[in-house]
mmCIF file of C-alpha atoms in Angstrom:
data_model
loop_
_atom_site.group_PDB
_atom_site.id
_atom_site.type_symbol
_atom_site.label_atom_id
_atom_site.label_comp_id
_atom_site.label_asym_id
_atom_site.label_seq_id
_atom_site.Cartn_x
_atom_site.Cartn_y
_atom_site.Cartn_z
ATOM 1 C CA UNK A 99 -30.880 -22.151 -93.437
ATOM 2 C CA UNK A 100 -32.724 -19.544 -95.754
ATOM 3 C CA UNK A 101 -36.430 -20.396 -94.007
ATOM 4 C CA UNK A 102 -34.666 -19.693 -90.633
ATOM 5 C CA UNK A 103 -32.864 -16.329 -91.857
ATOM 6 C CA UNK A 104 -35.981 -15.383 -93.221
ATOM 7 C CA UNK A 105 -37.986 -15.862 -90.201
ATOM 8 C CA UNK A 106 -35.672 -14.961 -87.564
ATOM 9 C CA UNK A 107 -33.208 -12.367 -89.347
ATOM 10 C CA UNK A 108 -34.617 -10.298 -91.688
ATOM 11 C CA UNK A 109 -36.580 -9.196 -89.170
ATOM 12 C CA UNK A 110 -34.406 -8.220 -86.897
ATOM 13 C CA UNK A 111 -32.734 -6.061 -90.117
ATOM 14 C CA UNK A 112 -36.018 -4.483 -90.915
ATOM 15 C CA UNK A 113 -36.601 -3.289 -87.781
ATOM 16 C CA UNK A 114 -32.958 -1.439 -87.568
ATOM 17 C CA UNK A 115 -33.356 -0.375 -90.979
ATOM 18 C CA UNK A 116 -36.913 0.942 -89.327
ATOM 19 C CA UNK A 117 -38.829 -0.667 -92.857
ATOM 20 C CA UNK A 118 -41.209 -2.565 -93.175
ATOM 21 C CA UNK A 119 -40.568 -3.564 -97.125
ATOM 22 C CA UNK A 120 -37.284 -5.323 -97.583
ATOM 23 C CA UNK A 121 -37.456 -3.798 -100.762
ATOM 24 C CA UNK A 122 -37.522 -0.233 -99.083
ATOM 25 C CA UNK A 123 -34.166 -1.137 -97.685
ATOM 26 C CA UNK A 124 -30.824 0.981 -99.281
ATOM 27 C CA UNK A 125 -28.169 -1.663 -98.124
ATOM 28 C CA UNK A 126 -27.091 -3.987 -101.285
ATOM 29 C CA UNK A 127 -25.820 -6.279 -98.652
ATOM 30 C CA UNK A 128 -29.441 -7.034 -96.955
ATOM 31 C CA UNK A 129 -30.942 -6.932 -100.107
ATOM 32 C CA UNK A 130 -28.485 -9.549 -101.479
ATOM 33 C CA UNK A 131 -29.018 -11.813 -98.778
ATOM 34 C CA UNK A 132 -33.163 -11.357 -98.775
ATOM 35 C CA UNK A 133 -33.179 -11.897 -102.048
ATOM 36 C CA UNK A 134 -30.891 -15.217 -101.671
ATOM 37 C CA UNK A 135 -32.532 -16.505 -98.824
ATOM 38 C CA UNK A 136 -36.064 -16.192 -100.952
ATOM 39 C CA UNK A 137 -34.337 -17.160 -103.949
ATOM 40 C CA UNK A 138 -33.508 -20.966 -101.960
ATOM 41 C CA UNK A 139 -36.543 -20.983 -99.858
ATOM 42 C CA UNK A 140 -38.454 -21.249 -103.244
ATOM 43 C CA UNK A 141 -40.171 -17.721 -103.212
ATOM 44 C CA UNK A 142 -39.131 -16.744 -106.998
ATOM 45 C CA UNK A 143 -41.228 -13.807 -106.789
ATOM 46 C CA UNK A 144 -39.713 -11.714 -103.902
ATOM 47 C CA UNK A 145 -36.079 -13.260 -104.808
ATOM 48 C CA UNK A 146 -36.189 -11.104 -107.968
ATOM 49 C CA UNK A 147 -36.866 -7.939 -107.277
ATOM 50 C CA UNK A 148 -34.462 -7.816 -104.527
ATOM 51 C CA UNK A 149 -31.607 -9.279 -106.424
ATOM 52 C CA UNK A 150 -32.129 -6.020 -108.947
ATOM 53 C CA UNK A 151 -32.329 -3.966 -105.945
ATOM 54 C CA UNK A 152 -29.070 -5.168 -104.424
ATOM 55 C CA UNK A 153 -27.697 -4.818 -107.835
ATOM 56 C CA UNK A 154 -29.216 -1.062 -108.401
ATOM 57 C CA UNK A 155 -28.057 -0.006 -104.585
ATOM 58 C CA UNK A 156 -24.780 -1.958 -105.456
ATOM 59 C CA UNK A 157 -24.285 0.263 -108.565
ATOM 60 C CA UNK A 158 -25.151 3.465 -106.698
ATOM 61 C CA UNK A 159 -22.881 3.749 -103.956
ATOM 62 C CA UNK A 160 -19.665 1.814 -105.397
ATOM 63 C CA UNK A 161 -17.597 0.074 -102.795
ATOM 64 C CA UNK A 162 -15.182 -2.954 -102.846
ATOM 65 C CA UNK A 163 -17.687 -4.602 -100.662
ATOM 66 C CA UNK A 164 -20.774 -3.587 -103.090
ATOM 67 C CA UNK A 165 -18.869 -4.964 -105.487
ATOM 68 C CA UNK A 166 -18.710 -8.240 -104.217
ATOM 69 C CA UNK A 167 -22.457 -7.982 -103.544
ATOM 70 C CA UNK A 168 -23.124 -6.768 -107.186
ATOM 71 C CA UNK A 169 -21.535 -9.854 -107.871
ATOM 72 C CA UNK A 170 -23.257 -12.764 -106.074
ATOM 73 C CA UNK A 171 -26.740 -10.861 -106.588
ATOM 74 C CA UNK A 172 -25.845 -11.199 -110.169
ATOM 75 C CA UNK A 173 -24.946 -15.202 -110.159
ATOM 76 C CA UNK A 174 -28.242 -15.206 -108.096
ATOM 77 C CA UNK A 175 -30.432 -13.333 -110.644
ATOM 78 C CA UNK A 176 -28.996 -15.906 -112.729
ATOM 79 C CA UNK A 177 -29.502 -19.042 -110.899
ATOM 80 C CA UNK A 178 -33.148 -17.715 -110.556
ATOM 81 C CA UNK A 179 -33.438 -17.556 -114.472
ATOM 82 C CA UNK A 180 -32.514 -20.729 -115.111
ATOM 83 C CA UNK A 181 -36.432 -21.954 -113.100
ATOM 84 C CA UNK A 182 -37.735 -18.744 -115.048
ATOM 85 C CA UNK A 183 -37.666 -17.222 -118.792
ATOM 86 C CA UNK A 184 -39.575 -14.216 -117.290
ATOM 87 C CA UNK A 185 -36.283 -12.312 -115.984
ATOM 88 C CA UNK A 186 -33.631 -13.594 -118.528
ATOM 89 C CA UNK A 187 -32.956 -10.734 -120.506
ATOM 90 C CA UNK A 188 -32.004 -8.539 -117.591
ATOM 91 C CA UNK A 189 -30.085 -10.879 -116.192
ATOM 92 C CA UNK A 190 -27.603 -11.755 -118.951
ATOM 93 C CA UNK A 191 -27.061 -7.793 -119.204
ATOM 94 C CA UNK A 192 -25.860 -7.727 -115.960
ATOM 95 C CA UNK A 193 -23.812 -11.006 -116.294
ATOM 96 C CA UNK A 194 -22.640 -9.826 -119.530
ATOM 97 C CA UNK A 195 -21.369 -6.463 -117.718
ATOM 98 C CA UNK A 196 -19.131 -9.164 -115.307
ATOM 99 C CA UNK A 197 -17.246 -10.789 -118.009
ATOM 100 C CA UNK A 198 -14.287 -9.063 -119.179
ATOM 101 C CA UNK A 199 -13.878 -7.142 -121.697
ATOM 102 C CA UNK A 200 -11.432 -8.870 -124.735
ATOM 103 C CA UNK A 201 -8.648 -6.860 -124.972
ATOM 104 C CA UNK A 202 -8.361 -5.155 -128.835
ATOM 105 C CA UNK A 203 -4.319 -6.610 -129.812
ATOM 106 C CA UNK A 204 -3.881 -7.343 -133.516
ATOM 107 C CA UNK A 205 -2.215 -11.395 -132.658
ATOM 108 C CA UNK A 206 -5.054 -13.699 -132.464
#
């Protein structure tokens, strides 16, 4: 339940994290999951920029586990494009940066 996660959760994280701005937060992880639990609950607005941040955190301290996150926050940005144009460009980069590369052979 994202309202419920929201309300009752991210709280709770904040306050450990001692923030008051999810967006202040440096865990990919919690900034995945705030930005998928606003992403569902309908809030567009805050879903965005902490999709990019979970993405940007993701990038900077390169894990198996931030991996995963880069991910999902990825498929999320992209989820969230399809209800807006506003962030589309940004997110097909990073989807585009997912997809393997073709490998060069010379047999079609």
């Amino acid at each position: 339940d994202p309202a419920a996660w929201l309300t009752n959760q991210a709280p709770i994280e904040l306050a450990r994290q001692s923030i008051q701005n999810p967006l202040d937060s440096n865990e990919p992880e919690f900034l995945y999951l705030y930005g998928r639990a606003s992403l569902l609950n309908g809030n567009t607005e805050a879903a965005a920029p902490a999709l990019k941040a979970a993405i940007a955190r993701a990038d900077a301290a390169p894990s198996a586990g931030n991996a995963t996150v880069r991910k999902e926050a990825t498929i999320a940005l992209a989820a969230l494009t399809l209800k807006s144009e506003k962030e589309r460009a940004q997110a097909l980069t990073h989807f585009d940066e997912l997809l393997p590369k073709p490998s060069s052979s010379s047999s079609p």
